[in-house]
Coordinates of C-alpha atoms and ligand atoms in Angstrom, one line a residue:
M208 CA -17.5 -15.5 -5.8
R209 CA -15.9 -13.3 -8.5
P210 CA -14.3 -14.9 -11.6
A211 CA -10.8 -16.5 -11.4
N212 CA -9.1 -13.6 -13.1
E213 CA -9.8 -11.2 -10.2
A214 CA -7.6 -10.4 -7.2
L215 CA -8.3 -8.3 -4.1
I216 CA -5.2 -6.5 -2.9
V217 CA -5.4 -5.2 0.7
I218 CA -2.8 -2.5 1.3
D219 CA -1.1 -2.0 4.6
V220 CA -3.9 -2.6 7.2
Q221 CA -1.3 -2.5 10.0
N222 CA -1.4 -1.2 13.6
D223 CA 0.9 1.8 12.9
F224 CA -1.6 3.1 10.3
C225 CA -4.6 2.7 12.6
P226 CA -5.6 5.0 15.5
G227 CA -3.0 4.8 18.3
G228 CA -0.3 3.9 15.8
A229 CA 2.9 5.7 14.9
L230 CA 1.5 7.1 11.6
A231 CA -2.2 6.9 12.4
V232 CA -4.7 7.4 9.6
A233 CA -8.0 8.7 10.8
G234 CA -10.6 6.0 10.7
G235 CA -8.0 3.4 9.5
D236 CA -9.6 0.7 11.6
D237 CA -13.2 1.4 10.3
I238 CA -12.3 -0.5 7.1
V239 CA -11.3 -3.8 8.7
A240 CA -14.7 -5.4 9.1
P241 CA -15.9 -4.6 5.6
I242 CA -12.6 -5.8 4.1
N243 CA -13.1 -9.1 5.9
A244 CA -16.5 -9.4 4.4
L245 CA -15.1 -8.7 0.9
L246 CA -12.2 -11.2 1.1
P247 CA -14.2 -14.4 0.5
E248 CA -15.6 -12.9 -2.7
F249 CA -12.2 -13.0 -4.4
P250 CA -10.5 -16.1 -5.7
V251 CA -7.0 -14.4 -5.3
R252 CA -6.3 -12.5 -2.1
V253 CA -3.1 -10.5 -1.4
L254 CA -2.2 -8.5 1.6
T255 CA 0.7 -6.0 1.7
Q256 CA 2.8 -5.2 4.7
D257 CA 4.9 -2.1 5.1
W258 CA 8.1 -3.6 6.6
H259 CA 11.0 -1.2 7.3
P260 CA 14.3 -1.9 9.1
A261 CA 15.1 0.4 12.0
G262 CA 16.8 3.5 10.7
H263 CA 15.1 3.4 7.4
S264 CA 15.9 6.3 5.0
S265 CA 12.2 7.3 4.9
F266 CA 12.2 8.1 8.6
A267 CA 12.7 11.7 9.6
S268 CA 14.7 10.4 12.6
S269 CA 17.4 9.2 10.1
H270 CA 18.0 12.7 8.8
D271 CA 19.7 15.3 11.0
G272 CA 17.2 18.0 12.0
A273 CA 14.4 16.9 9.7
E274 CA 10.8 17.2 10.9
P275 CA 8.3 14.4 10.2
F276 CA 6.1 15.1 7.2
S277 CA 8.8 17.3 5.6
V278 CA 10.1 16.4 2.1
T279 CA 13.7 15.6 1.2
Q280 CA 15.4 14.8 -2.1
M281 CA 16.5 11.2 -2.5
P282 CA 18.5 9.8 -5.5
Y283 CA 15.2 8.5 -6.9
G284 CA 13.3 11.8 -6.4
P285 CA 11.3 13.6 -3.6
Q286 CA 10.5 11.6 -0.5
V287 CA 8.2 12.5 2.4
L288 CA 10.0 11.9 5.7
W289 CA 7.7 9.9 8.1
P290 CA 7.7 9.2 11.8
D291 CA 9.3 5.9 12.5
H292 CA 6.7 3.3 11.6
C293 CA 6.2 -0.4 10.6
I294 CA 9.6 -1.5 12.0
Q295 CA 10.1 -5.2 11.1
G296 CA 8.8 -7.5 13.8
S297 CA 7.2 -4.7 15.9
D298 CA 3.6 -4.5 17.1
G299 CA 3.2 -1.5 14.8
A300 CA 4.1 -3.5 11.8
A301 CA 1.7 -6.3 12.6
F302 CA -1.7 -6.5 10.8
H303 CA -4.7 -5.0 12.7
A304 CA -5.7 -7.8 15.0
G305 CA -9.2 -7.9 13.5
L306 CA -8.1 -8.4 9.9
A307 CA -8.9 -11.9 8.6
T308 CA -5.3 -12.6 7.5
D309 CA -5.9 -16.3 7.4
R310 CA -7.9 -15.8 4.3
A311 CA -5.0 -14.3 2.4
D312 CA -3.1 -16.3 -0.3
L313 CA 0.0 -14.1 -0.3
V314 CA 1.5 -11.5 2.0
I315 CA 3.9 -9.2 0.2
R316 CA 6.3 -7.1 2.2
K317 CA 7.8 -3.9 1.0
G318 CA 10.1 -1.1 2.1
F319 CA 12.6 -3.6 3.5
R320 CA 15.6 -2.0 1.8
A321 CA 17.1 0.7 4.0
E322 CA 17.9 3.1 1.2
V323 CA 14.7 3.0 -0.8
D324 CA 11.0 3.5 0.3
S325 CA 8.3 1.4 -1.4
Y326 CA 4.8 2.8 -1.4
S327 CA 3.6 0.6 -4.3
A328 CA 2.9 -3.1 -4.0
F329 CA 4.5 -3.5 -7.5
F330 CA 7.6 -1.3 -7.5
E331 CA 9.9 0.4 -5.0
N332 CA 10.0 4.2 -5.0
D333 CA 12.8 4.2 -7.6
H334 CA 9.9 3.0 -10.0
T335 CA 12.2 0.2 -11.3
T336 CA 12.8 -2.4 -8.6
P337 CA 10.0 -4.9 -8.8
T338 CA 8.4 -6.5 -5.7
G339 CA 7.5 -9.6 -7.6
L340 CA 3.7 -9.1 -7.3
E341 CA 3.2 -8.6 -11.0
G342 CA 4.6 -12.1 -11.7
Y343 CA 2.6 -13.7 -9.0
L344 CA -0.6 -12.2 -10.3
R345 CA 0.1 -13.0 -13.9
T346 CA 1.1 -16.6 -13.3
R347 CA -2.2 -17.0 -11.4
G348 CA -4.1 -15.7 -14.4
V349 CA -5.1 -12.4 -12.8
D350 CA -5.8 -9.5 -15.1
T351 CA -8.2 -7.5 -12.9
V352 CA -7.4 -6.1 -9.5
T353 CA -9.4 -4.3 -6.8
L354 CA -7.5 -2.3 -4.2
V355 CA -8.5 -1.3 -0.7
G356 CA -6.6 -0.2 2.4
L357 CA -4.2 2.4 3.8
A358 CA -3.4 5.0 2.9
T359 CA -5.5 6.2 -0.1
D360 CA -3.1 8.9 -1.1
F361 CA 0.2 7.0 -0.7
C362 CA 0.4 3.3 -0.9
V363 CA -3.1 2.6 -2.4
N364 CA -2.5 5.4 -5.0
F365 CA 1.0 4.3 -6.0
S366 CA -0.1 0.6 -6.2
A367 CA -3.2 1.4 -8.2
V368 CA -1.3 3.6 -10.7
D369 CA 1.4 1.0 -11.1
A370 CA -1.3 -1.8 -11.6
A371 CA -3.0 0.2 -14.3
K372 CA 0.3 1.1 -16.0
L373 CA 1.2 -2.6 -16.0
G374 CA -2.1 -3.3 -17.9
F375 CA -4.3 -4.7 -15.1
R376 CA -7.9 -3.6 -15.1
T377 CA -7.8 -1.6 -11.8
R378 CA -10.4 -0.5 -9.4
V379 CA -10.1 1.3 -6.0
I380 CA -13.0 1.1 -3.6
E381 CA -12.5 4.4 -1.9
S382 CA -15.0 3.7 0.9
L383 CA -12.7 0.9 2.0
C384 CA -9.6 3.2 2.1
R385 CA -8.6 6.0 4.4
A386 CA -6.2 8.9 3.6
I387 CA -3.4 10.7 5.3
D388 CA -4.2 13.9 3.2
L389 CA -1.0 15.8 3.5
D390 CA -1.1 19.2 1.7
G391 CA -3.8 18.2 -0.8
S392 CA -2.3 14.7 -1.4
L393 CA -5.7 13.1 -1.5
S394 CA -7.1 15.2 -4.4
A395 CA -3.7 14.9 -6.2
A396 CA -3.9 11.1 -5.7
R397 CA -7.5 11.0 -7.1
A398 CA -6.3 12.9 -10.2
Q399 CA -3.2 10.6 -10.7
M400 CA -5.4 7.5 -10.4
T401 CA -8.0 8.8 -12.8
E402 CA -5.3 9.9 -15.3
A403 CA -3.7 6.4 -15.1
G404 CA -7.1 4.8 -16.0
V405 CA -7.9 3.6 -12.5
Q406 CA -11.6 3.2 -11.8
I407 CA -12.5 4.8 -8.5
A408 CA -15.6 3.2 -7.0
Ligands
LIG618 C1 2.5 4.4 3.8 C2 3.6 6.3 4.3 C3 4.7 5.6 4.6 C4 1.2 3.8 3.3 C5 3.6 3.7 4.1 O1 0.9 2.6 3.6 O2 0.4 4.6 2.7 N1 2.5 5.8 3.9 N2 4.7 4.2 4.5
LIG619 ZN1 6.4 3.1 5.2

C-alpha cells in the first residue's frame, strides 16, 4: 500500500471509449485488468465518468453540418466536435464491465452541463468552473496523484496538467492509458504535460 497522501485517478474507462463504443480508443479495454491490479495499492481511489446530456454542445450532431472530429469555436475557446458519446444513463456511459468499480472511493462525473465540455477531472473546459475534485483530494490529505485511463491526449492530459498546476505532485502511467491521437494530439499532449511538470512514467 502506498502512503496516505497518494491517490489513483482512473479517467473515463467507459464502454464508449472501448472497442465497439461510440468514440472507441484503440486498445482501450487492454488497460482494465492492470488498472484493477493497481487500485488496491492506493489509499485514495477516484474514478471519473464522462456524463453528457443528449444534445450536448460537444457533439457534432448538435451543430448543423458539422463533421465529427472537426473543430468549432466555443465561447471558452476551440472545441473538437465528437460523435455522440457517454450519454447519461446509456450503456456507452457505463464503466467497462470488467473495471473493479467497487474498489473506488469516489466517482466524479463531468461534462454534464449542456453548454460546456469537461475533459479535465478538475475544471470544465472554460478552465474556471471546478468539479469539486480538488477539494475532495485536499480534505483527504492527498498531495500526490497518479493518473491512468482514457484518453491519454484529451481527458488524461487535461486532468494531469490541471493537477500539476494546482500543485499536486502528478504522475501519468502512459502504459495504462490509450490515446485518440487526432492530428498529432498525442505528441502535443506529451509536450503539454511535460511543460506543466507532470512526470510521465
Ligand atoms: C474524452 C473526448 C470527449 C476523453 C471525453 O475521455 O478523453 N474525449 N469526451
Ligand atoms: Zn465527452
